[in-house]
């Protein structure tokens, strides 16, 4: 695991401990959590370098030698498909003197050659060639440093800890919800990467509630029902629709009730508005070729979230993946990918503008909301305010999860 001794220093420990003690249940977090450098460092060490992170869909690496790279905090990461079609993750740093191996965001290689001194590695990470080393040099002692990797129905997760948390409960719980949509048999047809001038927690908090949707997301609300629970009777028409759709889903064998993920993850199938089939401006399908072997056009969406960095929508006709990575205390990258059936044809089955326009607009709206939230929180007048237990219960779950993660890590490393 990538770890710094700075988190163990007394001033950082006391800063984090004081901030946690200052926080109130069901209230927004104290100001320091949204911009303080020490807190940000603690977030990276306790969460982003210590928990499972969603990276990409494995369809982005279809062939042996395909790779993608990214940086998490200060850790350069390499994900690739090896010669035996096995997906692997490595620290993207040469075992000679630490140079970056793959300098592009994506590509295809037959072997990994360090651009500095040409140390050469097989795609399974073994060192094959190192010129001019001493006679007693043993190449077997210098493979690339691996990173734990898990694939969940085509979704790639990695963990930078040498002792990653158990992945089994998450896998077993959400697989029945997303398996019918067959994410493995898709392709990415559109990608958006935006940088929000806001702390990563504000980006997640904004996603965890639809309290703001009516005032901010007209495009999204063409299809999306604001209810977050199937028994939410604040939305009478949608509540009745939920009962009707649930009966159909039961016949299809599709789970829909909220999965028991505690504060760590959430998975649920919810209906769209009446007569709506997909997340488009007219409510019609964004892609005529349905995912996998699906034949039912109106399946609502499976909404899946896993702390700390990803949420997803699985529809009948396409899939949306959202990945969040902190770039600093007040800066966050949000990557969105749109996926359709691997055999769908652009211009015949789908049009990129129709497919992407709802969430392109929604992401920009959320960017403005998060950035304004960040600016307001940095005000000397900011005081934590109460969450709505009705509309923001998922935000409460997230902030409780976050504080527990930070507390547990400090207790184990102090």
Tab-separated table of C-alpha atoms in Angstrom:
chain	number	residue	atom	x	y	z
A	1	UNK	CA	0.000	0.000	0.000
A	2	UNK	CA	1.087	3.571	-0.707
A	3	UNK	CA	1.320	5.286	2.662
A	4	UNK	CA	2.918	8.372	4.145
A	5	UNK	CA	4.158	8.819	7.688
A	6	UNK	CA	2.596	12.282	7.678
A	7	UNK	CA	-0.763	10.872	8.785
A	8	UNK	CA	0.875	9.562	11.917
A	9	UNK	CA	2.297	12.942	12.886
A	10	UNK	CA	0.669	14.421	15.956
A	11	UNK	CA	-0.659	17.612	14.350
A	12	UNK	CA	-2.460	15.721	11.569
A	13	UNK	CA	-3.854	13.152	13.977
A	14	UNK	CA	-5.149	15.859	16.315
A	15	UNK	CA	-6.630	17.845	13.421
A	16	UNK	CA	-8.580	14.877	12.132
A	17	UNK	CA	-9.608	13.749	15.611
A	18	UNK	CA	-10.846	17.240	16.519
A	19	UNK	CA	-12.797	17.562	13.271
A	20	UNK	CA	-14.539	14.239	13.849
A	21	UNK	CA	-15.401	15.175	17.423
A	22	UNK	CA	-16.747	18.509	16.203
A	23	UNK	CA	-19.126	16.862	13.706
A	24	UNK	CA	-22.784	16.206	14.472
A	25	UNK	CA	-24.906	13.276	13.334
A	26	UNK	CA	-27.261	14.173	10.468
A	27	UNK	CA	-25.531	17.533	9.933
A	28	UNK	CA	-23.209	18.548	7.132
A	29	UNK	CA	-19.557	18.137	8.016
A	30	UNK	CA	-17.425	20.829	9.662
A	31	UNK	CA	-15.653	23.211	7.295
A	32	UNK	CA	-12.246	21.561	7.700
A	33	UNK	CA	-13.499	18.370	6.035
A	34	UNK	CA	-14.084	20.232	2.779
A	35	UNK	CA	-10.787	21.987	2.189
A	36	UNK	CA	-8.130	21.398	4.813
A	37	UNK	CA	-4.886	19.898	3.433
A	38	UNK	CA	-4.393	17.660	6.475
A	39	UNK	CA	-7.916	16.265	6.186
A	40	UNK	CA	-7.412	15.687	2.481
A	41	UNK	CA	-4.229	13.761	3.188
A	42	UNK	CA	-6.089	11.688	5.767
A	43	UNK	CA	-8.830	10.984	3.202
A	44	UNK	CA	-6.299	9.690	0.734
A	45	UNK	CA	-4.534	7.458	3.257
A	46	UNK	CA	-7.586	6.088	5.032
A	47	UNK	CA	-9.935	5.705	2.059
A	48	UNK	CA	-8.568	6.112	-1.462
A	49	UNK	CA	-5.402	4.169	-0.747
A	50	UNK	CA	-7.186	1.688	1.477
A	51	UNK	CA	-10.529	0.744	-0.110
A	52	UNK	CA	-11.968	-0.661	-3.331
A	53	UNK	CA	-12.191	1.891	-6.139
A	54	UNK	CA	-14.075	1.576	-9.403
A	55	UNK	CA	-11.772	2.171	-12.361
A	56	UNK	CA	-13.407	1.210	-15.672
A	57	UNK	CA	-15.420	-1.411	-17.528
A	58	UNK	CA	-13.349	-4.345	-18.738
A	59	UNK	CA	-14.732	-3.817	-22.256
A	60	UNK	CA	-12.285	-0.893	-22.416
A	61	UNK	CA	-9.516	-3.513	-22.481
A	62	UNK	CA	-10.812	-6.006	-25.046
A	63	UNK	CA	-7.516	-7.392	-26.389
A	64	UNK	CA	-4.285	-8.767	-24.897
A	65	UNK	CA	-1.837	-5.920	-24.405
A	66	UNK	CA	-4.528	-3.264	-23.982
A	67	UNK	CA	-3.844	-0.968	-21.044
A	68	UNK	CA	-5.123	2.123	-19.279
A	69	UNK	CA	-3.333	4.333	-16.764
A	70	UNK	CA	-4.421	6.763	-14.065
A	71	UNK	CA	-3.069	8.390	-10.919
A	72	UNK	CA	-4.684	8.013	-7.510
A	73	UNK	CA	-3.246	10.588	-5.135
A	74	UNK	CA	0.497	10.143	-5.838
A	75	UNK	CA	0.216	6.551	-7.057
A	76	UNK	CA	0.535	5.947	-10.828
A	77	UNK	CA	-1.585	2.896	-11.735
A	78	UNK	CA	-1.503	0.552	-14.725
A	79	UNK	CA	-4.396	-1.756	-15.640
A	80	UNK	CA	-3.847	-4.213	-18.499
A	81	UNK	CA	-5.026	-7.420	-20.120
A	82	UNK	CA	-2.195	-9.942	-20.284
A	83	UNK	CA	-1.388	-12.542	-22.934
A	84	UNK	CA	-3.714	-15.065	-21.251
A	85	UNK	CA	-6.622	-12.561	-21.263
A	86	UNK	CA	-6.278	-12.023	-17.508
A	87	UNK	CA	-6.864	-8.500	-16.239
A	88	UNK	CA	-4.070	-7.272	-13.990
A	89	UNK	CA	-3.224	-4.103	-12.096
A	90	UNK	CA	0.273	-2.878	-11.266
A	91	UNK	CA	1.960	0.150	-9.841
A	92	UNK	CA	3.056	1.987	-12.969
A	93	UNK	CA	6.643	2.397	-11.800
A	94	UNK	CA	9.787	0.563	-12.919
A	95	UNK	CA	11.589	-1.618	-10.362
A	96	UNK	CA	14.928	-0.134	-11.460
A	97	UNK	CA	14.796	3.516	-10.447
A	98	UNK	CA	11.087	4.139	-10.331
A	99	UNK	CA	10.370	5.727	-13.696
A	100	UNK	CA	6.836	5.646	-15.105
A	101	UNK	CA	6.496	2.686	-17.484
A	102	UNK	CA	3.446	3.607	-19.552
A	103	UNK	CA	3.195	7.352	-20.117
A	104	UNK	CA	0.003	7.410	-22.225
A	105	UNK	CA	-3.546	7.211	-20.881
A	106	UNK	CA	-4.280	4.102	-22.942
A	107	UNK	CA	-2.701	1.908	-25.595
A	108	UNK	CA	-1.641	-1.579	-26.603
A	109	UNK	CA	1.762	-3.204	-26.049
A	110	UNK	CA	3.343	-6.619	-26.505
A	111	UNK	CA	5.603	-6.029	-23.516
A	112	UNK	CA	6.288	-3.264	-21.025
A	113	UNK	CA	9.513	-1.395	-21.687
A	114	UNK	CA	10.688	1.294	-19.316
A	115	UNK	CA	11.429	4.399	-21.438
A	116	UNK	CA	14.314	5.374	-19.121
A	117	UNK	CA	16.708	2.380	-19.113
A	118	UNK	CA	14.713	-0.183	-21.101
A	119	UNK	CA	14.077	-2.685	-18.367
A	120	UNK	CA	11.516	-4.989	-20.000
A	121	UNK	CA	8.568	-6.792	-18.418
A	122	UNK	CA	6.097	-9.389	-19.644
A	123	UNK	CA	2.417	-8.489	-19.422
A	124	UNK	CA	2.154	-10.592	-16.249
A	125	UNK	CA	4.656	-8.247	-14.585
A	126	UNK	CA	7.712	-10.493	-14.599
A	127	UNK	CA	11.029	-8.824	-15.409
A	128	UNK	CA	12.483	-10.363	-18.570
A	129	UNK	CA	15.404	-8.151	-19.486
A	130	UNK	CA	17.691	-5.750	-17.595
A	131	UNK	CA	20.884	-4.858	-19.432
A	132	UNK	CA	24.310	-4.500	-17.822
A	133	UNK	CA	23.364	-5.673	-14.340
A	134	UNK	CA	25.780	-7.638	-12.126
A	135	UNK	CA	26.192	-11.390	-12.612
A	136	UNK	CA	24.449	-12.164	-9.344
A	137	UNK	CA	21.420	-10.008	-10.293
A	138	UNK	CA	18.239	-12.123	-10.114
A	139	UNK	CA	15.443	-10.850	-12.344
A	140	UNK	CA	12.900	-12.921	-10.403
A	141	UNK	CA	13.343	-10.597	-7.435
A	142	UNK	CA	12.146	-7.537	-9.368
A	143	UNK	CA	8.670	-8.067	-10.824
A	144	UNK	CA	6.247	-5.170	-11.080
A	145	UNK	CA	4.401	-4.511	-7.842
A	146	UNK	CA	0.878	-5.907	-8.251
A	147	UNK	CA	-2.343	-4.302	-7.071
A	148	UNK	CA	-5.399	-6.328	-5.954
A	149	UNK	CA	-8.050	-6.320	-8.693
A	150	UNK	CA	-11.621	-7.593	-8.780
A	151	UNK	CA	-14.020	-7.805	-11.717
A	152	UNK	CA	-17.727	-7.560	-10.978
A	153	UNK	CA	-19.726	-8.515	-14.073
A	154	UNK	CA	-17.263	-6.506	-16.141
A	155	UNK	CA	-16.710	-3.642	-13.700
A	156	UNK	CA	-13.069	-3.291	-12.642
A	157	UNK	CA	-12.266	-2.432	-9.031
A	158	UNK	CA	-8.807	-2.116	-7.505
A	159	UNK	CA	-7.529	-1.591	-3.974
A	160	UNK	CA	-4.126	-0.099	-3.179
A	161	UNK	CA	-3.950	-1.754	0.221
A	162	UNK	CA	-1.937	-4.942	0.737
A	163	UNK	CA	-4.863	-6.128	2.883
A	164	UNK	CA	-7.981	-5.028	0.976
A	165	UNK	CA	-11.433	-5.177	2.556
A	166	UNK	CA	-13.546	-8.193	1.724
A	167	UNK	CA	-15.234	-7.842	-1.672
A	168	UNK	CA	-17.503	-10.866	-1.377
A	169	UNK	CA	-20.574	-9.266	0.215
A	170	UNK	CA	-20.662	-6.483	-2.354
A	171	UNK	CA	-20.203	-8.907	-5.257
A	172	UNK	CA	-22.793	-11.411	-4.059
A	173	UNK	CA	-25.350	-8.751	-3.190
A	174	UNK	CA	-25.345	-6.624	-6.340
A	175	UNK	CA	-24.645	-9.270	-8.989
A	176	UNK	CA	-28.301	-10.403	-9.323
A	177	UNK	CA	-29.341	-6.798	-10.004
A	178	UNK	CA	-26.833	-6.007	-12.729
A	179	UNK	CA	-26.188	-9.421	-14.313
A	180	UNK	CA	-29.289	-9.292	-16.591
A	181	UNK	CA	-27.826	-6.163	-18.231
A	182	UNK	CA	-24.585	-8.042	-19.058
A	183	UNK	CA	-22.072	-5.189	-18.634
A	184	UNK	CA	-19.332	-7.502	-19.930
A	185	UNK	CA	-20.927	-7.509	-23.383
A	186	UNK	CA	-20.919	-3.771	-23.910
A	187	UNK	CA	-18.692	-1.096	-25.412
A	188	UNK	CA	-17.972	2.488	-24.398
A	189	UNK	CA	-19.302	4.801	-27.088
A	190	UNK	CA	-19.021	8.126	-25.300
A	191	UNK	CA	-16.865	9.491	-22.491
A	192	UNK	CA	-16.895	12.726	-20.509
A	193	UNK	CA	-14.219	13.844	-18.048
A	194	UNK	CA	-14.830	17.044	-16.117
A	195	UNK	CA	-12.941	18.644	-13.247
A	196	UNK	CA	-15.042	20.187	-10.505
A	197	UNK	CA	-13.561	22.853	-8.242
A	198	UNK	CA	-15.009	21.142	-5.193
A	199	UNK	CA	-14.030	18.621	-2.543
A	200	UNK	CA	-14.754	15.028	-3.528
A	201	UNK	CA	-17.188	14.575	-0.651
A	202	UNK	CA	-19.377	17.396	-1.979
A	203	UNK	CA	-19.494	15.631	-5.345
A	204	UNK	CA	-20.616	12.407	-3.674
A	205	UNK	CA	-23.068	14.163	-1.355
A	206	UNK	CA	-24.696	15.877	-4.317
A	207	UNK	CA	-25.171	12.512	-5.984
A	208	UNK	CA	-26.636	10.958	-2.852
A	209	UNK	CA	-29.801	13.052	-2.865
A	210	UNK	CA	-32.431	14.297	-5.278
A	211	UNK	CA	-33.606	17.036	-2.932
A	212	UNK	CA	-32.086	19.456	-5.447
A	213	UNK	CA	-33.363	17.770	-8.606
A	214	UNK	CA	-36.614	19.677	-9.123
A	215	UNK	CA	-34.801	22.994	-9.068
A	216	UNK	CA	-31.762	21.950	-11.079
A	217	UNK	CA	-32.269	18.996	-13.434
A	218	UNK	CA	-35.131	19.462	-15.932
A	219	UNK	CA	-33.535	17.124	-18.466
A	220	UNK	CA	-32.984	14.341	-15.966
A	221	UNK	CA	-36.504	14.573	-14.535
A	222	UNK	CA	-38.034	13.738	-17.889
A	223	UNK	CA	-37.265	10.139	-16.932
A	224	UNK	CA	-36.021	9.956	-13.360
A	225	UNK	CA	-38.403	9.559	-10.464
A	226	UNK	CA	-37.126	11.399	-7.403
A	227	UNK	CA	-38.205	8.627	-5.051
A	228	UNK	CA	-35.259	6.767	-3.552
A	229	UNK	CA	-37.266	4.019	-1.852
A	230	UNK	CA	-40.009	1.860	-3.391
A	231	UNK	CA	-42.462	2.683	-0.579
A	232	UNK	CA	-41.946	6.464	-0.780
A	233	UNK	CA	-45.568	7.640	-0.820
A	234	UNK	CA	-44.619	11.300	-1.289
A	235	UNK	CA	-44.810	10.477	-4.983
A	236	UNK	CA	-48.285	8.974	-5.214
A	237	UNK	CA	-48.383	8.355	-8.977
A	238	UNK	CA	-44.876	6.938	-9.045
A	239	UNK	CA	-45.590	4.852	-5.953
A	240	UNK	CA	-48.496	3.182	-7.786
A	241	UNK	CA	-46.249	2.710	-10.810
A	242	UNK	CA	-43.646	1.077	-8.583
A	243	UNK	CA	-46.155	-1.579	-7.520
A	244	UNK	CA	-47.089	-2.269	-11.143
A	245	UNK	CA	-43.472	-2.537	-12.286
A	246	UNK	CA	-42.456	-4.624	-9.292
A	247	UNK	CA	-44.995	-7.278	-10.277
A	248	UNK	CA	-43.514	-7.410	-13.784
A	249	UNK	CA	-39.936	-7.561	-12.466
A	250	UNK	CA	-40.831	-10.404	-10.145
A	251	UNK	CA	-42.090	-12.433	-13.114
A	252	UNK	CA	-38.810	-11.731	-14.911
A	253	UNK	CA	-36.844	-12.765	-11.822
A	254	UNK	CA	-35.219	-9.319	-11.475
A	255	UNK	CA	-34.601	-8.143	-7.896
A	256	UNK	CA	-35.687	-4.593	-7.196
A	257	UNK	CA	-35.976	-3.993	-3.450
A	258	UNK	CA	-33.130	-2.098	-1.729
A	259	UNK	CA	-30.087	-4.289	-1.229
A	260	UNK	CA	-28.681	-4.485	2.278
A	261	UNK	CA	-25.345	-2.782	1.792
A	262	UNK	CA	-25.313	-0.900	5.075
A	263	UNK	CA	-23.547	2.433	4.673
A	264	UNK	CA	-21.002	1.026	2.214
A	265	UNK	CA	-23.076	0.404	-0.903
A	266	UNK	CA	-26.578	0.627	-2.279
A	267	UNK	CA	-28.390	-1.140	-5.104
A	268	UNK	CA	-32.039	-0.859	-6.116
A	269	UNK	CA	-34.211	-1.033	-9.229
A	270	UNK	CA	-36.653	1.844	-9.585
A	271	UNK	CA	-39.114	2.720	-12.357
A	272	UNK	CA	-38.963	5.673	-14.683
A	273	UNK	CA	-41.925	7.943	-15.047
A	274	UNK	CA	-45.044	6.577	-16.739
A	275	UNK	CA	-44.477	5.572	-20.391
A	276	UNK	CA	-40.765	6.409	-20.165
A	277	UNK	CA	-38.265	3.805	-21.362
A	278	UNK	CA	-34.854	5.453	-21.075
A	279	UNK	CA	-32.906	8.512	-19.934
A	280	UNK	CA	-33.538	10.600	-23.027
A	281	UNK	CA	-35.261	13.923	-23.600
A	282	UNK	CA	-38.255	12.225	-25.215
A	283	UNK	CA	-38.252	9.184	-22.939
A	284	UNK	CA	-37.796	6.764	-25.833
A	285	UNK	CA	-34.937	4.294	-26.091
A	286	UNK	CA	-31.476	5.742	-26.598
A	287	UNK	CA	-30.368	2.509	-28.279
A	288	UNK	CA	-32.662	0.219	-30.267
A	289	UNK	CA	-30.512	-2.831	-29.529
A	290	UNK	CA	-31.163	-3.797	-25.930
A	291	UNK	CA	-28.420	-4.986	-23.600
A	292	UNK	CA	-27.562	-8.655	-23.332
A	293	UNK	CA	-30.568	-10.867	-23.975
A	294	UNK	CA	-33.142	-8.365	-22.717
A	295	UNK	CA	-36.430	-8.069	-24.585
A	296	UNK	CA	-38.380	-5.812	-22.205
A	297	UNK	CA	-37.790	-2.164	-23.140
A	298	UNK	CA	-39.006	-0.572	-19.910
A	299	UNK	CA	-36.983	-1.882	-16.978
A	300	UNK	CA	-36.485	1.396	-15.162
A	301	UNK	CA	-32.915	1.583	-13.912
A	302	UNK	CA	-30.773	-0.287	-11.459
A	303	UNK	CA	-29.114	2.423	-9.403
A	304	UNK	CA	-25.909	1.195	-7.811
A	305	UNK	CA	-23.551	3.157	-5.582
A	306	UNK	CA	-20.429	2.107	-3.740
A	307	UNK	CA	-18.457	4.386	-1.477
A	308	UNK	CA	-16.165	6.122	-1.997
A	309	UNK	CA	-16.023	6.804	-5.714
A	310	UNK	CA	-18.700	5.391	-8.012
A	311	UNK	CA	-22.337	5.221	-8.989
A	312	UNK	CA	-24.049	3.590	-11.960
A	313	UNK	CA	-27.313	3.305	-13.892
A	314	UNK	CA	-28.166	0.022	-15.646
A	315	UNK	CA	-31.038	0.471	-18.108
A	316	UNK	CA	-32.548	-1.830	-20.702
A	317	UNK	CA	-30.690	-0.103	-23.537
A	318	UNK	CA	-27.527	1.399	-22.066
A	319	UNK	CA	-25.331	1.687	-18.978
A	320	UNK	CA	-23.819	4.722	-17.298
A	321	UNK	CA	-20.688	4.520	-15.133
A	322	UNK	CA	-19.567	7.452	-12.971
A	323	UNK	CA	-16.086	7.520	-11.394
A	324	UNK	CA	-14.909	10.129	-8.887
A	325	UNK	CA	-11.227	10.749	-8.086
A	326	UNK	CA	-9.922	13.565	-5.842
A	327	UNK	CA	-7.262	15.771	-7.413
A	328	UNK	CA	-6.752	17.870	-4.299
A	329	UNK	CA	-8.679	19.286	-1.327
A	330	UNK	CA	-10.846	21.463	-3.605
A	331	UNK	CA	-10.648	19.663	-6.941
A	332	UNK	CA	-12.313	16.469	-8.171
A	333	UNK	CA	-12.347	14.588	-11.457
A	334	UNK	CA	-15.638	13.031	-12.576
A	335	UNK	CA	-15.476	10.532	-15.442
A	336	UNK	CA	-18.725	9.387	-17.068
A	337	UNK	CA	-18.944	6.634	-19.672
A	338	UNK	CA	-21.932	5.622	-21.790
A	339	UNK	CA	-22.072	1.946	-22.817
A	340	UNK	CA	-24.327	0.088	-25.247
A	341	UNK	CA	-24.532	-3.489	-26.517
A	342	UNK	CA	-21.225	-4.527	-28.043
A	343	UNK	CA	-22.912	-5.144	-31.413
A	344	UNK	CA	-24.957	-1.936	-31.534
A	345	UNK	CA	-24.299	0.263	-34.569
A	346	UNK	CA	-23.915	4.033	-34.368
A	347	UNK	CA	-26.324	5.818	-36.672
A	348	UNK	CA	-28.602	2.798	-36.808
A	349	UNK	CA	-29.130	1.613	-33.245
A	350	UNK	CA	-28.137	4.802	-31.453
A	351	UNK	CA	-27.253	8.449	-31.937
A	352	UNK	CA	-24.519	9.804	-29.692
A	353	UNK	CA	-26.211	13.132	-29.083
A	354	UNK	CA	-29.505	11.554	-27.997
A	355	UNK	CA	-27.636	9.026	-25.894
A	356	UNK	CA	-25.486	11.534	-24.018
A	357	UNK	CA	-27.355	14.850	-23.856
A	358	UNK	CA	-29.317	14.243	-20.645
A	359	UNK	CA	-26.326	13.385	-18.491
A	360	UNK	CA	-24.018	15.889	-20.168
A	361	UNK	CA	-26.463	18.579	-19.085
A	362	UNK	CA	-26.956	17.014	-15.645
A	363	UNK	CA	-23.220	16.715	-15.009
A	364	UNK	CA	-22.684	20.386	-15.850
A	365	UNK	CA	-25.524	21.364	-13.556
A	366	UNK	CA	-24.096	19.240	-10.757
A	367	UNK	CA	-20.661	20.755	-11.357
A	368	UNK	CA	-22.064	24.237	-10.807
A	369	UNK	CA	-23.950	23.096	-7.700
A	370	UNK	CA	-20.888	21.437	-6.155
A	371	UNK	CA	-18.633	24.395	-6.942
A	372	UNK	CA	-21.089	26.878	-5.451
A	373	UNK	CA	-21.402	24.606	-2.433
A	374	UNK	CA	-17.602	24.622	-2.069
A	375	UNK	CA	-17.420	28.418	-2.270
A	376	UNK	CA	-20.122	28.792	0.352
A	377	UNK	CA	-18.555	26.301	2.734
A	378	UNK	CA	-15.262	28.215	2.664
A	379	UNK	CA	-17.084	31.298	3.963
A	380	UNK	CA	-16.164	32.303	7.537
A	381	UNK	CA	-19.908	32.307	8.206
A	382	UNK	CA	-20.356	28.612	7.336
A	383	UNK	CA	-21.814	26.399	10.030
A	384	UNK	CA	-22.918	22.781	9.482
A	385	UNK	CA	-26.624	22.556	8.712
A	386	UNK	CA	-29.124	19.726	9.265
A	387	UNK	CA	-29.810	17.181	6.562
A	388	UNK	CA	-33.362	16.230	5.654
A	389	UNK	CA	-33.985	12.751	7.038
A	390	UNK	CA	-36.589	12.245	4.305
A	391	UNK	CA	-34.729	13.518	1.249
A	392	UNK	CA	-31.094	13.253	2.325
A	393	UNK	CA	-30.933	9.980	4.223
A	394	UNK	CA	-28.369	8.629	1.763
A	395	UNK	CA	-26.148	11.654	2.429
A	396	UNK	CA	-26.392	10.886	6.143
A	397	UNK	CA	-25.391	7.286	5.405
A	398	UNK	CA	-22.417	8.474	3.365
A	399	UNK	CA	-21.101	10.984	5.911
A	400	UNK	CA	-21.520	8.424	8.693
A	401	UNK	CA	-19.615	5.874	6.595
A	402	UNK	CA	-16.907	8.438	5.918
A	403	UNK	CA	-16.434	9.394	9.572
A	404	UNK	CA	-16.359	5.735	10.610
A	405	UNK	CA	-13.712	4.929	7.998
A	406	UNK	CA	-11.549	7.817	9.138
A	407	UNK	CA	-11.986	6.961	12.815
A	408	UNK	CA	-11.205	3.273	12.342
A	409	UNK	CA	-8.115	4.013	10.306
A	410	UNK	CA	-6.759	6.461	12.861
A	411	UNK	CA	-7.370	4.008	15.674
A	412	UNK	CA	-5.451	1.298	13.813
A	413	UNK	CA	-2.545	3.525	12.788
A	414	UNK	CA	-2.058	5.915	15.675
